[in-house]
Coordinates of N, CA and C in Angstrom, one line a residue:
M6 N -0.3 -20.2 12.6 CA -0.4 -18.8 12.9 C -1.4 -18.1 12.0
S7 N -2.2 -17.3 12.5 CA -3.2 -16.6 11.7 C -2.6 -15.5 10.8
L8 N -3.4 -15.0 9.9 CA -2.9 -14.1 8.9 C -2.2 -12.9 9.4
V9 N -2.8 -12.2 10.3 CA -2.3 -10.9 10.8 C -0.9 -11.1 11.5
P10 N -0.8 -12.0 12.5 CA 0.5 -12.1 13.1 C 1.5 -12.6 12.1
W11 N 1.2 -13.5 11.2 CA 2.1 -13.9 10.2 C 2.6 -12.8 9.4
A12 N 1.7 -11.9 8.9 CA 2.0 -10.7 8.1 C 3.0 -9.8 8.9
Y13 N 2.7 -9.6 10.1 CA 3.6 -8.7 10.9 C 5.0 -9.3 11.0
E14 N 5.1 -10.6 11.2 CA 6.4 -11.3 11.3 C 7.1 -11.2 10.0
V15 N 6.5 -11.4 8.9 CA 7.1 -11.3 7.5 C 7.6 -9.9 7.3
S16 N 6.8 -8.9 7.6 CA 7.2 -7.5 7.4 C 8.3 -7.1 8.3
R17 N 8.2 -7.5 9.6 CA 9.3 -7.2 10.5 C 10.6 -7.8 10.1
R18 N 10.6 -9.0 9.7 CA 11.8 -9.7 9.3 C 12.5 -9.1 8.1
N19 N 11.7 -8.5 7.2 CA 12.2 -8.0 6.0 C 12.5 -6.5 6.0
L20 N 11.8 -5.8 6.9 CA 12.0 -4.3 6.9 C 12.6 -3.7 8.1
S21 N 12.4 -4.3 9.3 CA 12.8 -3.6 10.5 C 14.3 -3.3 10.6
G22 N 15.2 -4.3 10.2 CA 16.6 -4.1 10.2 C 17.1 -3.2 9.1
P23 N 16.9 -3.5 7.8 CA 17.5 -2.7 6.8 C 16.8 -1.3 6.5
L24 N 15.5 -1.2 6.9 CA 14.7 0.0 6.6 C 13.8 0.4 7.8
P25 N 14.4 0.8 8.9 CA 13.6 1.1 10.1 C 12.5 2.2 9.8
R26 N 12.8 3.2 9.0 CA 11.8 4.2 8.7 C 10.6 3.6 7.9
R27 N 10.9 2.7 7.0 CA 9.8 2.0 6.2 C 9.0 1.1 7.2
W28 N 9.7 0.5 8.1 CA 9.1 -0.4 9.1 C 8.1 0.5 10.0
A29 N 8.6 1.7 10.4 CA 7.7 2.6 11.1 C 6.5 3.0 10.3
H30 N 6.7 3.2 9.0 CA 5.6 3.6 8.1 C 4.5 2.5 8.0
V31 N 5.0 1.3 7.8 CA 4.0 0.2 7.6 C 3.3 -0.1 8.9
Q32 N 3.9 0.1 10.0 CA 3.2 -0.1 11.3 C 2.1 1.0 11.5
G33 N 2.5 2.2 11.1 CA 1.4 3.3 11.1 C 0.3 3.0 10.2
V34 N 0.6 2.5 9.0 CA -0.4 2.1 8.0 C -1.3 1.0 8.6
A35 N -0.7 0.1 9.3 CA -1.5 -1.0 9.9 C -2.4 -0.5 11.0
R36 N -1.9 0.5 11.8 CA -2.7 1.1 12.9 C -3.9 1.7 12.2
K37 N -3.7 2.4 11.1 CA -4.8 3.1 10.4 C -5.8 2.1 9.9
A38 N -5.3 0.9 9.4 CA -6.2 -0.1 8.9 C -7.1 -0.6 10.1
Q39 N -6.6 -0.7 11.3 CA -7.4 -1.1 12.4 C -8.6 -0.1 12.6
T40 N -8.4 1.1 12.3 CA -9.4 2.1 12.5 C -10.4 2.1 11.4
L41 N -10.1 1.5 10.3 CA -11.0 1.5 9.1 C -11.6 0.1 9.0
A42 N -11.5 -0.8 9.9 CA -12.0 -2.1 9.8 C -13.5 -2.2 9.5
A43 N -14.3 -1.3 10.0 CA -15.7 -1.3 9.7 C -16.0 -1.0 8.3
A44 N -15.2 -0.4 7.6 CA -15.4 -0.1 6.1 C -15.2 -1.3 5.3
V45 N -14.6 -2.4 5.8 CA -14.4 -3.6 5.0 C -15.0 -4.8 5.6
G46 N -15.7 -4.7 6.7 CA -16.5 -5.8 7.2 C -15.6 -7.0 7.5
N47 N -15.9 -8.2 7.0 CA -15.2 -9.4 7.3 C -13.8 -9.5 6.7
D48 N -13.4 -8.5 5.9 CA -12.1 -8.4 5.4 C -11.1 -7.6 6.2
A49 N -11.5 -7.3 7.5 CA -10.6 -6.5 8.3 C -9.2 -7.0 8.5
S50 N -9.1 -8.3 8.7 CA -7.8 -9.0 8.9 C -7.0 -8.9 7.6
L51 N -7.7 -9.1 6.5 CA -7.0 -9.0 5.2 C -6.4 -7.6 5.0
L52 N -7.2 -6.6 5.3 CA -6.8 -5.2 5.2 C -5.6 -4.9 6.1
E53 N -5.6 -5.4 7.3 CA -4.5 -5.1 8.2 C -3.2 -5.9 7.7
A54 N -3.4 -7.1 7.2 CA -2.2 -7.8 6.7 C -1.6 -7.1 5.5
A55 N -2.5 -6.6 4.6 CA -2.0 -5.9 3.4 C -1.3 -4.6 3.8
A56 N -1.9 -4.0 4.9 CA -1.3 -2.7 5.3 C 0.2 -2.9 5.8
I57 N 0.4 -3.9 6.6 CA 1.7 -4.2 7.2 C 2.7 -4.7 6.2
L58 N 2.1 -5.3 5.1 CA 3.0 -5.9 4.0 C 3.1 -5.0 2.8
H59 N 2.4 -3.9 2.7 CA 2.3 -3.3 1.4 C 3.6 -2.8 0.8
D60 N 4.6 -2.5 1.7 CA 5.9 -2.0 1.3 C 7.0 -3.0 1.4
V61 N 6.7 -4.3 1.6 CA 7.7 -5.3 1.8 C 8.7 -5.3 0.6
G62 N 8.2 -5.0 -0.5 CA 9.1 -5.0 -1.8 C 10.2 -4.0 -1.7
Y63 N 10.2 -3.1 -0.8 CA 11.3 -2.1 -0.6 C 12.6 -2.8 0.0
A64 N 12.4 -3.9 0.6 CA 13.5 -4.6 1.3 C 14.6 -4.9 0.2
P65 N 15.8 -4.4 0.5 CA 16.9 -4.5 -0.6 C 17.1 -5.9 -1.1
H66 N 16.9 -6.9 -0.3 CA 17.2 -8.3 -0.8 C 16.0 -8.8 -1.6
L67 N 14.9 -8.1 -1.6 CA 13.7 -8.5 -2.4 C 13.6 -7.8 -3.7
A68 N 14.3 -6.7 -3.8 CA 14.2 -5.8 -5.0 C 14.7 -6.4 -6.2
V69 N 13.9 -6.8 -7.2 CA 14.3 -7.3 -8.4 C 14.1 -6.3 -9.5
T70 N 12.9 -5.8 -9.6 CA 12.6 -4.8 -10.7 C 12.9 -3.3 -10.2
G71 N 12.9 -3.1 -8.8 CA 13.1 -1.8 -8.3 C 11.7 -1.1 -8.1
F72 N 10.6 -1.8 -8.5 CA 9.3 -1.3 -8.3 C 8.6 -2.1 -7.1
H73 N 8.6 -1.4 -6.0 CA 8.2 -2.2 -4.7 C 6.9 -2.9 -4.7
P74 N 5.8 -2.4 -5.3 CA 4.6 -3.1 -5.3 C 4.7 -4.5 -6.1
L75 N 5.4 -4.5 -7.2 CA 5.6 -5.7 -8.0 C 6.6 -6.6 -7.2
D76 N 7.7 -6.1 -6.8 CA 8.7 -6.9 -6.0 C 8.0 -7.5 -4.8
G77 N 7.2 -6.8 -4.1 CA 6.6 -7.3 -2.9 C 5.6 -8.4 -3.2
A78 N 4.8 -8.2 -4.3 CA 3.8 -9.2 -4.7 C 4.5 -10.5 -5.2
V79 N 5.6 -10.4 -5.9 CA 6.3 -11.6 -6.4 C 6.8 -12.3 -5.2
Y80 N 7.4 -11.6 -4.2 CA 7.9 -12.3 -3.0 C 6.8 -13.0 -2.3
L81 N 5.7 -12.3 -2.0 CA 4.6 -12.9 -1.3 C 4.0 -14.1 -2.0
K82 N 3.9 -14.0 -3.3 CA 3.4 -15.1 -4.1 C 4.4 -16.3 -3.9
G83 N 5.7 -16.0 -3.9 CA 6.7 -17.1 -3.7 C 6.7 -17.8 -2.4
I84 N 6.1 -17.1 -1.3 CA 6.1 -17.7 0.0 C 4.6 -18.2 0.3
D85 N 3.8 -18.3 -0.8 CA 2.5 -18.8 -0.7 C 1.5 -18.0 0.2
A86 N 1.7 -16.7 0.1 CA 0.7 -15.8 0.8 C -0.6 -15.9 0.1
P87 N -1.7 -15.6 0.8 CA -3.0 -15.7 0.2 C -3.1 -14.8 -1.0
E88 N -3.8 -15.3 -2.0 CA -3.9 -14.7 -3.3 C -4.4 -13.2 -3.3
R89 N -5.5 -13.0 -2.5 CA -6.0 -11.6 -2.5 C -4.9 -10.7 -1.8
L90 N -4.2 -11.1 -0.8 CA -3.2 -10.3 -0.2 C -2.1 -10.0 -1.2
V91 N -1.7 -10.9 -2.0 CA -0.6 -10.7 -3.0 C -1.1 -9.6 -4.0
H92 N -2.3 -9.8 -4.4 CA -2.9 -8.8 -5.4 C -3.1 -7.4 -4.8
L93 N -3.5 -7.3 -3.6 CA -3.6 -6.0 -2.9 C -2.3 -5.3 -2.8
V94 N -1.2 -6.1 -2.5 CA 0.1 -5.5 -2.4 C 0.6 -5.0 -3.7
A95 N 0.3 -5.8 -4.8 CA 0.7 -5.5 -6.1 C 0.1 -4.2 -6.6
H96 N -1.1 -4.0 -6.2 CA -1.9 -2.8 -6.8 C -2.1 -1.7 -5.7
H97 N -1.3 -1.7 -4.6 CA -1.6 -0.7 -3.6 C -1.2 0.7 -4.2
S98 N -2.1 1.6 -3.8 CA -1.9 3.1 -4.0 C -1.7 3.4 -5.5
C99 N -2.6 2.8 -6.3 CA -2.7 3.1 -7.8 C -1.4 2.7 -8.5
A100 N -0.8 1.6 -8.1 CA 0.5 1.2 -8.7 C 0.5 1.0 -10.2
V101 N -0.7 0.8 -10.8 CA -0.7 0.6 -12.2 C -0.2 1.8 -13.0
K102 N -0.5 3.0 -12.4 CA 0.0 4.2 -13.1 C 1.5 4.4 -13.1
E103 N 2.1 4.0 -11.9 CA 3.5 4.1 -11.9 C 4.2 2.9 -12.7
A104 N 3.5 1.8 -12.7 CA 4.0 0.7 -13.5 C 4.1 1.1 -15.0
R105 N 3.1 1.8 -15.5 CA 3.1 2.3 -16.9 C 4.4 3.1 -17.1
L106 N 4.6 4.1 -16.2 CA 5.7 5.0 -16.3 C 7.1 4.2 -16.3
R107 N 7.1 3.1 -15.6 CA 8.4 2.3 -15.5 C 8.5 1.3 -16.6
G108 N 7.5 1.1 -17.4 CA 7.5 0.1 -18.4 C 7.2 -1.3 -17.8
L109 N 6.6 -1.4 -16.7 CA 6.3 -2.6 -16.0 C 4.8 -3.0 -15.9
E110 N 4.0 -2.4 -16.7 CA 2.6 -2.6 -16.7 C 2.3 -4.1 -17.1
E111 N 3.0 -4.6 -18.0 CA 2.7 -6.0 -18.4 C 3.0 -7.0 -17.3
Q112 N 4.1 -6.7 -16.5 CA 4.4 -7.6 -15.4 C 3.4 -7.5 -14.3
L113 N 2.9 -6.2 -14.0 CA 1.9 -6.0 -13.0 C 0.6 -6.6 -13.4
A114 N 0.3 -6.7 -14.7 CA -1.0 -7.3 -15.1 C -1.1 -8.8 -14.7
D115 N -0.1 -9.4 -14.3 CA -0.2 -10.8 -13.7 C -1.0 -10.8 -12.4
F116 N -1.2 -9.6 -11.9 CA -1.9 -9.5 -10.6 C -3.2 -8.7 -10.8
R117 N -4.2 -9.1 -10.2 CA -5.5 -8.5 -10.4 C -5.8 -7.3 -9.4
D118 N -6.3 -6.2 -9.9 CA -6.7 -5.1 -9.1 C -8.2 -5.3 -8.7
E119 N -8.5 -5.6 -7.5 CA -9.9 -5.9 -7.1 C -10.8 -4.7 -7.1
E120 N -10.3 -3.5 -7.0 CA -11.1 -2.3 -7.1 C -12.3 -2.3 -6.2
G121 N -12.2 -2.7 -5.0 CA -13.3 -2.7 -4.0 C -12.9 -2.0 -2.7
P122 N -13.8 -2.3 -1.7 CA -13.6 -1.6 -0.4 C -12.2 -1.8 0.2
V123 N -11.7 -3.1 0.1 CA -10.4 -3.4 0.8 C -9.3 -2.6 0.1
R124 N -9.3 -2.6 -1.2 CA -8.3 -1.9 -2.0 C -8.4 -0.4 -1.6
D125 N -9.6 0.2 -1.7 CA -9.7 1.6 -1.3 C -9.2 1.9 0.1
A126 N -9.6 1.1 1.0 CA -9.1 1.3 2.4 C -7.6 1.2 2.5
L127 N -7.0 0.3 1.8 CA -5.5 0.2 1.8 C -4.9 1.4 1.3
W128 N -5.4 1.9 0.2 CA -4.9 3.2 -0.4 C -5.1 4.3 0.6
T129 N -6.2 4.3 1.3 CA -6.5 5.4 2.3 C -5.4 5.3 3.4
C130 N -5.2 4.1 3.9 CA -4.2 4.0 5.0 C -2.9 4.5 4.6
D131 N -2.4 4.1 3.4 CA -1.1 4.4 3.0 C -0.9 5.9 2.7
L132 N -2.0 6.5 2.1 CA -1.9 7.9 1.8 C -2.3 8.9 2.9
T133 N -2.6 8.4 4.1 CA -2.8 9.2 5.2 C -1.9 8.9 6.4
T134 N -0.7 8.3 6.0 CA 0.3 8.0 7.0 C 1.6 8.5 6.6
T135 N 2.3 9.2 7.4 CA 3.7 9.7 7.1 C 4.7 8.6 6.9
P136 N 5.9 9.0 6.4 CA 7.0 8.0 6.3 C 7.4 7.5 7.7
H137 N 7.1 8.3 8.7 CA 7.5 7.9 10.1 C 6.4 7.2 10.8
G138 N 5.2 6.9 10.1 CA 4.1 6.2 10.7 C 3.1 7.0 11.5
E139 N 3.1 8.3 11.3 CA 2.2 9.1 12.0 C 1.0 9.5 11.1
P140 N -0.2 9.7 11.6 CA -1.3 10.1 10.8 C -1.1 11.4 10.2
T141 N -1.6 11.6 9.0 CA -1.6 12.9 8.3 C -2.8 12.9 7.3
D142 N -3.0 14.1 6.7 CA -4.0 14.2 5.7 C -3.5 13.9 4.3
F143 N -4.3 13.7 3.4 CA -3.9 13.3 2.0 C -3.1 14.4 1.4
A144 N -3.6 15.6 1.5 CA -2.8 16.8 0.8 C -1.4 16.9 1.3
S145 N -1.3 16.8 2.7 CA 0.1 16.8 3.3 C 1.0 15.7 2.8
R146 N 0.4 14.5 2.7 CA 1.1 13.3 2.3 C 1.6 13.5 0.8
V147 N 0.7 13.9 0.0 CA 1.1 14.2 -1.4 C 2.2 15.2 -1.5
A148 N 2.1 16.3 -0.8 CA 3.1 17.3 -0.7 C 4.4 16.8 -0.3
E149 N 4.4 15.9 0.8 CA 5.6 15.3 1.3 C 6.3 14.4 0.3
I150 N 5.5 13.7 -0.4 CA 6.1 12.8 -1.5 C 6.8 13.6 -2.6
K151 N 6.1 14.7 -3.0 CA 6.6 15.5 -4.1 C 7.9 16.2 -3.6
Q152 N 7.9 16.6 -2.4 CA 9.1 17.3 -1.8 C 10.3 16.4 -1.7
R153 N 10.0 15.1 -1.2 CA 11.0 14.1 -1.0 C 11.7 13.7 -2.3
Y154 N 10.9 13.5 -3.4 CA 11.4 13.1 -4.6 C 11.9 14.2 -5.6
G155 N 11.3 15.3 -5.4 CA 11.7 16.4 -6.3 C 10.8 16.5 -7.6
P156 N 10.8 17.7 -8.2 CA 9.8 17.9 -9.3 C 10.0 17.1 -10.6
D157 N 11.1 16.6 -10.8 CA 11.4 15.9 -12.1 C 11.4 14.4 -11.9
D158 N 11.2 13.9 -10.7 CA 11.3 12.4 -10.5 C 10.1 11.7 -11.0
L159 N 10.3 10.5 -11.4 CA 9.2 9.7 -11.9 C 8.1 9.5 -10.9
V160 N 8.4 9.4 -9.6 CA 7.4 9.3 -8.5 C 6.6 10.5 -8.4
T161 N 7.1 11.7 -8.6 CA 6.3 12.9 -8.6 C 5.4 12.9 -9.8
V162 N 5.9 12.5 -11.0 CA 5.0 12.4 -12.1 C 3.9 11.4 -11.9
F163 N 4.2 10.3 -11.3 CA 3.2 9.3 -10.9 C 2.2 9.9 -10.0
I164 N 2.6 10.5 -8.9 CA 1.7 11.0 -7.8 C 0.7 12.0 -8.4
D165 N 1.3 12.9 -9.3 CA 0.4 13.8 -10.0 C -0.7 13.2 -10.8
S166 N -0.3 12.1 -11.5 CA -1.3 11.4 -12.4 C -2.3 10.6 -11.6
A167 N -1.9 10.1 -10.4 CA -2.7 9.2 -9.6 C -3.5 10.0 -8.6
Q168 N -3.3 11.3 -8.4 CA -3.8 12.0 -7.3 C -5.4 11.9 -7.2
Q169 N -6.1 12.1 -8.3 CA -7.5 12.0 -8.3 C -8.0 10.6 -8.0
D170 N -7.4 9.6 -8.5 CA -7.8 8.2 -8.2 C -7.6 7.9 -6.7
L171 N -6.5 8.4 -6.2 CA -6.2 8.2 -4.8 C -7.2 8.9 -3.9
A172 N -7.5 10.2 -4.3 CA -8.5 11.0 -3.5 C -9.9 10.3 -3.6
D173 N -10.2 9.8 -4.7 CA -11.5 9.1 -4.9 C -11.6 7.9 -4.0
A174 N -10.6 7.1 -3.9 CA -10.5 6.0 -3.0 C -10.7 6.4 -1.5
I175 N -10.1 7.5 -1.1 CA -10.2 8.0 0.2 C -11.7 8.4 0.5
T176 N -12.3 9.1 -0.5 CA -13.7 9.5 -0.4 C -14.6 8.3 -0.2
R177 N -14.4 7.3 -1.1 CA -15.3 6.1 -1.0 C -15.1 5.5 0.4
T178 N -13.9 5.4 0.9 CA -13.6 4.7 2.2 C -14.3 5.5 3.3
T179 N -14.2 6.8 3.3 CA -14.8 7.7 4.3 C -16.3 7.5 4.2
S180 N -16.9 7.5 3.0 CA -18.3 7.2 2.9 C -18.7 5.9 3.5
R181 N -18.0 4.9 3.2 CA -18.3 3.6 3.8 C -18.2 3.6 5.3
L182 N -17.3 4.3 5.9 CA -17.2 4.4 7.3 C -18.4 5.1 7.9
R183 N -18.9 6.2 7.2 CA -20.1 6.9 7.7 C -21.3 6.0 7.7
E184 N -21.4 5.2 6.7 CA -22.5 4.2 6.6 C -22.6 3.3 7.8
F185 N -21.4 2.9 8.3 CA -21.4 2.0 9.4 C -21.6 2.7 10.8
A186 N -21.4 4.1 10.7 CA -21.5 4.8 12.0 C -22.9 5.1 12.3
Y187 N -23.8 4.9 11.4 CA -25.2 5.2 11.6 C -26.1 4.0 11.8

């Protein structure tokens, strides 16, 4: 089985039953990844696979640390997922900043942040898709996250600290798409 169908099956198996809203979100993120394929060239399949798997660590039976990027990456590594895919899941959406707040930065450091077009596109997909899998803009997504978690939650502190990095990734991805449109 090729990477993308395999990734969909792994994600479906882990998220669709226990977390149907999370399953809807990752499907929407994957649809967005398909629209950004030109921004990552030959890595389009990797981007789509990372998009459908980025939140697999939320699955209750996979949660070890309670930090879904790390839990997802550890799970994927354990089932011999491709290394780049594992690292993209570990570092999706500026996870390093939240890992610091949670005291998990050292554990996350076992995974490399590739800081390139695929990573930027993955962040873009996640931060422009609602929890229900619908397209949205970045500002609305950030506002939704803050409202959902509340002003004093660690996730709100994280999103405030990561907002510029996330916005920059979206800008870079948008610029890459424009380059391919001409």
